[in-house]
Short mmCIF file of C-alpha atoms in Angstrom, two decimals:
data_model
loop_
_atom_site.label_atom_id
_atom_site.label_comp_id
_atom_site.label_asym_id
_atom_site.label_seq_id
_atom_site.Cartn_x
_atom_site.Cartn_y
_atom_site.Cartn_z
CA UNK A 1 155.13 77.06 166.30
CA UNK A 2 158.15 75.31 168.18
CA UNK A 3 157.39 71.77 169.28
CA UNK A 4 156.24 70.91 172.69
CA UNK A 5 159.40 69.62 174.51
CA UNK A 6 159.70 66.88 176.59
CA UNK A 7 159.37 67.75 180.35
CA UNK A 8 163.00 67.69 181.94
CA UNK A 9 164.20 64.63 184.40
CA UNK A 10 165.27 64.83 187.10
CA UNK A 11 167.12 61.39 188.71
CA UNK A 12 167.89 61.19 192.05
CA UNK A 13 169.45 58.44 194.48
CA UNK A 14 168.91 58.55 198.21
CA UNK A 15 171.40 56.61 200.46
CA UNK A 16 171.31 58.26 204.07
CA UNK A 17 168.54 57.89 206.29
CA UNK A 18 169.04 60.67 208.96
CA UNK A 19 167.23 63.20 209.42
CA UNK A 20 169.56 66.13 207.97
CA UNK A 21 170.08 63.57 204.81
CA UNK A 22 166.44 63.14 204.66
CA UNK A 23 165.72 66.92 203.30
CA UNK A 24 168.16 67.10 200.05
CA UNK A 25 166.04 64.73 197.96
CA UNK A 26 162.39 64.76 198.73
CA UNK A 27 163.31 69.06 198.98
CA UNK A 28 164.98 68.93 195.39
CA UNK A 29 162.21 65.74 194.51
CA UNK A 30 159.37 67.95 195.31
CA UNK A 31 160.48 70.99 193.48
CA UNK A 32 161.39 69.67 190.22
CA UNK A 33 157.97 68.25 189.79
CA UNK A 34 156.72 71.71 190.92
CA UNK A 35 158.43 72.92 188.23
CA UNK A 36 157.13 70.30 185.86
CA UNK A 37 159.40 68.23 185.20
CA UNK A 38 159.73 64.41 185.46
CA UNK A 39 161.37 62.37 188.93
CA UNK A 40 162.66 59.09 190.15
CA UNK A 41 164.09 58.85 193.33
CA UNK A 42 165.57 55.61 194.10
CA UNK A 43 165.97 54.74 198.03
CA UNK A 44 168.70 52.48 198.59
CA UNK A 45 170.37 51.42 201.74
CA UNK A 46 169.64 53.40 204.96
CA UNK A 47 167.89 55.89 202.75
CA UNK A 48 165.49 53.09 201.85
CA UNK A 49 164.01 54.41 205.58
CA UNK A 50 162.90 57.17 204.47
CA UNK A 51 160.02 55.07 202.47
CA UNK A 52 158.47 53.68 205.87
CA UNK A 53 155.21 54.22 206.53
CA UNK A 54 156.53 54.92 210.18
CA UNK A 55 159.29 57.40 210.02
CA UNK A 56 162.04 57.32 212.37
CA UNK A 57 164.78 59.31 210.98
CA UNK A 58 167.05 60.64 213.86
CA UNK A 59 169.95 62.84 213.80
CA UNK A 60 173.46 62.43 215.19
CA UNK A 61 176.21 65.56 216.08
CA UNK A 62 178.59 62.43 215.91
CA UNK A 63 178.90 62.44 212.54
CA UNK A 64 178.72 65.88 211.68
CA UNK A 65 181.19 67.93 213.22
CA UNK A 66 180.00 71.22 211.67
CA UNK A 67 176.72 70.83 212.83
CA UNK A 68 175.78 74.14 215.10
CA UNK A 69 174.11 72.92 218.29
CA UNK A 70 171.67 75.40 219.15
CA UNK A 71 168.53 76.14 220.95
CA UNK A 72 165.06 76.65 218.94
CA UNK A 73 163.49 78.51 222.26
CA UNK A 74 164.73 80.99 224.60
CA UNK A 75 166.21 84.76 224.41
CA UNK A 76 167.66 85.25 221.15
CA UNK A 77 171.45 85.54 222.75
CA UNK A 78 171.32 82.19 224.29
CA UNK A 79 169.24 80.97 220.92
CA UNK A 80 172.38 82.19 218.93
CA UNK A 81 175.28 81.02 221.56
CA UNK A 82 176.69 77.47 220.14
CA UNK A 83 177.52 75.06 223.12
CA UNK A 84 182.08 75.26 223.17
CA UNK A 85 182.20 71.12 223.42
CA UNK A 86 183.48 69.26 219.99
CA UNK A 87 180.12 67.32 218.49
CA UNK A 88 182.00 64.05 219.00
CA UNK A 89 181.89 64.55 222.94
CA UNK A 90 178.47 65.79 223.21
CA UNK A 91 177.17 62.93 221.17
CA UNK A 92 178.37 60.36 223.20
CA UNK A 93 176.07 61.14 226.06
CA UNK A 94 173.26 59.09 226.67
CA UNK A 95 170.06 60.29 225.30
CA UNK A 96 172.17 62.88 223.41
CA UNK A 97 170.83 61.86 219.82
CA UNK A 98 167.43 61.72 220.54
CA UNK A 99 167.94 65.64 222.26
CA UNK A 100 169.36 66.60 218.98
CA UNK A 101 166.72 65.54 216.62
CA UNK A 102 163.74 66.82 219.18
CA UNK A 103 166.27 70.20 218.96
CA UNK A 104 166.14 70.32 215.03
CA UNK A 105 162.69 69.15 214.70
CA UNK A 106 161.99 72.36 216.60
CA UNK A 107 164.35 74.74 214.71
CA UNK A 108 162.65 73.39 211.29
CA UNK A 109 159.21 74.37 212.68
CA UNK A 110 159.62 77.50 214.26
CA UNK A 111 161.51 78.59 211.40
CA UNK A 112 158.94 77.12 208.72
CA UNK A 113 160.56 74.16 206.96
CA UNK A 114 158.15 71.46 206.12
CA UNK A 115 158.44 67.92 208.00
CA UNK A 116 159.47 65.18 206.10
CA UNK A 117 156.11 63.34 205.58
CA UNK A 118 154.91 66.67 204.47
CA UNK A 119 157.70 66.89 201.57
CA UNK A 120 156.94 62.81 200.88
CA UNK A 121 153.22 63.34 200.74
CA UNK A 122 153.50 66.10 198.45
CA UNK A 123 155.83 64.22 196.34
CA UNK A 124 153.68 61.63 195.99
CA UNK A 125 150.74 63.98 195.38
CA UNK A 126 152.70 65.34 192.39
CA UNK A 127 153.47 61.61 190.59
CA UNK A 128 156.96 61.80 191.53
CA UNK A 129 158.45 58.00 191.28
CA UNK A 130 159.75 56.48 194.52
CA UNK A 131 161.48 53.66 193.79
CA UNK A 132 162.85 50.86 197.01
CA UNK A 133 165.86 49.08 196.26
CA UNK A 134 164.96 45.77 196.25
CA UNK A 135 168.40 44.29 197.50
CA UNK A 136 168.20 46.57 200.65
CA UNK A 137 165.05 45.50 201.09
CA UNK A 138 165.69 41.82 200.76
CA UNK A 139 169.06 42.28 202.88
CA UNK A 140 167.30 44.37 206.03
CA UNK A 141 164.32 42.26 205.98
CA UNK A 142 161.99 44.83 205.49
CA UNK A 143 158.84 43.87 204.07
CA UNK A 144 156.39 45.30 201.44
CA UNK A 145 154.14 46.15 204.25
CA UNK A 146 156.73 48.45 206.49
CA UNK A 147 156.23 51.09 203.04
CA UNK A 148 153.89 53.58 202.40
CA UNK A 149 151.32 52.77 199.42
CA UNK A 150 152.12 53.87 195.72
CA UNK A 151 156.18 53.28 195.52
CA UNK A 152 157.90 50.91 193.11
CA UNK A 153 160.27 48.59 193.53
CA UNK A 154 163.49 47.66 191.46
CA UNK A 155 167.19 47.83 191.58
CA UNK A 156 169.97 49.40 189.70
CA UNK A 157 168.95 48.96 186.10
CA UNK A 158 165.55 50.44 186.74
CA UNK A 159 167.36 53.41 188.26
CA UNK A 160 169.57 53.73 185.35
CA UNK A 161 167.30 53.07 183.13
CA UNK A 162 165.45 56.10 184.22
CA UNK A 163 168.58 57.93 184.72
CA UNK A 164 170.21 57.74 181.41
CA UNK A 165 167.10 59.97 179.90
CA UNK A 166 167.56 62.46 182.45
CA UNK A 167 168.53 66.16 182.60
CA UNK A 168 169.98 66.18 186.46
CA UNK A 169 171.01 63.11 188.42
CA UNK A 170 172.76 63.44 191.75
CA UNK A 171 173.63 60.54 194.20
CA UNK A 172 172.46 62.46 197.77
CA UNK B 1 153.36 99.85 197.31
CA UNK B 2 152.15 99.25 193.86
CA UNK B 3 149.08 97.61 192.86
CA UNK B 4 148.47 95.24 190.25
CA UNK B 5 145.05 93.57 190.11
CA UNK B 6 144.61 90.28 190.99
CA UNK B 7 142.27 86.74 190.82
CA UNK B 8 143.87 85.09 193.64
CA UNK B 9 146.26 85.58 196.92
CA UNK B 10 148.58 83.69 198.50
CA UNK B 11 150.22 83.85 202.22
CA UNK B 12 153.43 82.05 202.20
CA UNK B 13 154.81 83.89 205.01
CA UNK B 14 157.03 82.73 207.87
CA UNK B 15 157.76 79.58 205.68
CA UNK B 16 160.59 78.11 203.81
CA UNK B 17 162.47 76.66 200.77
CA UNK B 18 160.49 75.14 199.52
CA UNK B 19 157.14 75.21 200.47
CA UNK B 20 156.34 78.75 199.12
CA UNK B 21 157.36 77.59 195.51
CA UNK B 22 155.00 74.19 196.37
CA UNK B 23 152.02 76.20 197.21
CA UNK B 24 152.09 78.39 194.47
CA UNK B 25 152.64 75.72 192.21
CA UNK B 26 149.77 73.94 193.78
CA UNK B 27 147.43 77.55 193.51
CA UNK B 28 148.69 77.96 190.38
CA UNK B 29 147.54 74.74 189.17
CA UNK B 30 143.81 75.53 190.71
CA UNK B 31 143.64 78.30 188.95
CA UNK B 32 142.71 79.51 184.70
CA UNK B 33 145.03 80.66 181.84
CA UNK B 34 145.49 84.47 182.46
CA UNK B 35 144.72 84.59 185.57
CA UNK B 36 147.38 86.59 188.11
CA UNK B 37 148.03 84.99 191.51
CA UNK B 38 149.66 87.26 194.26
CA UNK B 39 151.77 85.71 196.24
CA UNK B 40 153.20 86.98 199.76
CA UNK B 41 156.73 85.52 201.16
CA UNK B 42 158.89 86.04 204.13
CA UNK B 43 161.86 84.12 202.41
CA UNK B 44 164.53 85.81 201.37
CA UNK B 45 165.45 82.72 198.70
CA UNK B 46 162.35 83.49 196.99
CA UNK B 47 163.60 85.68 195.13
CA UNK B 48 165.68 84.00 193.23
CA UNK B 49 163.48 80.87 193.30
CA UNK B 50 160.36 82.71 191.87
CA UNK B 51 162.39 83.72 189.06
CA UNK B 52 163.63 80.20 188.10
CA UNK B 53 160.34 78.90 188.88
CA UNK B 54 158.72 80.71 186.20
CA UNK B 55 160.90 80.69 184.04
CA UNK B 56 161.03 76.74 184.21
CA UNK B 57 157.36 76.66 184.17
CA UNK B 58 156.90 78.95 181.58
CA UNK B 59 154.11 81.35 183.68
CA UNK B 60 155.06 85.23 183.89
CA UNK B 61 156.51 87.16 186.65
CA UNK B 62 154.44 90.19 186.21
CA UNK B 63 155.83 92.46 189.30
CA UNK B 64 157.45 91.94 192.40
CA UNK B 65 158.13 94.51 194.66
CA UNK B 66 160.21 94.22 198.17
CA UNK B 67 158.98 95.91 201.66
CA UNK B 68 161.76 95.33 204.20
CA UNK B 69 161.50 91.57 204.92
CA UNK B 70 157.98 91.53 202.71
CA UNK B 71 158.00 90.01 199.04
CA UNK B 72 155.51 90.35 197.49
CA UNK B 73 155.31 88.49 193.90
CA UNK B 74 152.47 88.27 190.69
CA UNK B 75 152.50 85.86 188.38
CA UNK B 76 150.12 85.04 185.16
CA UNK B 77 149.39 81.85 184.66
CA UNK B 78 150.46 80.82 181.12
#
């Protein structure tokens, strides 16, 4: 009989709080301990956010110019027509951010992607390790209290402490 | 259409990467050694994902079968 092997690792760190950025780890997160295996995700700078007990992750078309600006309601020709302005003008009208998150929030549901407490709850649910950087915290005065229950809290050693044992590690 | 008997079913149409691997995972979990789950998708990803989902997890991909946009997946729990 061949011996029961360790479960794989999977070590991941999240540094962007948007909410395009958001997905990639708690989607990859999520999946890996669906599949059994072992994760640490460690939340450093503005993807420390994404730990809040209130989320507020946003999205900007001023930092991605690729970013297809569509509408999630409509006929299906003017759901499929992209707007002809560059990303950096449109996002530099007022309000414009806070169109294009309501815009992609409404893409991801009527196309069936799960929200991003959704992914974080079932994370959680399935014992994967959140870990807040402790310096970010310290440095954006964010206190224990601002974070959802059942994370830990270290810095880069922990992380690599974790990481060095792992199978996958990717800086997101 | 082929039929292969089964304990348990599963409707992860009209969602996403990756919440039909989640909830099977999550079914699967429920669920006793040797038992077969079916599982229904609308994502085209799935196919590839059910594949390296089992065979990360170790269960078995009995049969899946495609109808148009329909996938329709079995797996034994191991």
């Amino acid at each position: 009989m061949e011996e029961k092997s360790k479960p794989k690792r999977l070590a991941l760190v999240a540094s962007k709080g948007t909410l395009d950025w958001a997905y990639p780890p708690f989607i990859l997160a999520s999946t890996a301990a669906a599949m059994g295996w072992e994760v640490a995700v460690f939340f450093t700078f503005y993807g420390l956010t994404l730990l809040k007990k209130e989320l507020t992750a946003t999205i900007s078309p001023a930092s991605n110019p690729a970013m297809p600006m569509k509408l999630p309601f409509g006929p299906e020709a003017l759901q499929n027509f992209n707007i002809p302005l560059p990303n950096m003008l449109m996002a530099n009208l007022p309000g414009f951010e806070s169109v294009a998150t309501a815009l992609m929030k409404q893409s991801f549901k009527n196309k069936g992607v799960a929200t991003i407490e959704q992914l974080r709850e079932m994370c959680l649910e399935a014992g994967v390790t959140l870990i807040s950087c402790q310096m970010t915290q310290e440095v954006f005065g964010f206190k224990d209290e601002d974070f959802i229950d059942g994370i830990d809290h270290g810095g880069a050693a922990t992380f690599l402490d974790f990481a060095s044992e792992s199978d996958v590690s990717l800086f997101i | 259409m082929t039929e292969v008997a089964f304990d348990q079913e599963l409707d992860c149409q009209g969602m996403l990467c990756p919440l039909p691997i989640l909830k099977t995972k999550k079914v699967i979990d429920t669920m006793q050694v040797g038992q077969v789950l079916k599982m229904l998708s609308t994502d085209a990803g799935s196919v590839n994902d059910m594949i390296a989902w089992t065979r990360q997890t170790g269960h078995e991909l009995v049969y899946s079968e495609r109808n148009d946009t329909l996938y329709t997946y079995y797996v034994r729990k191991t």
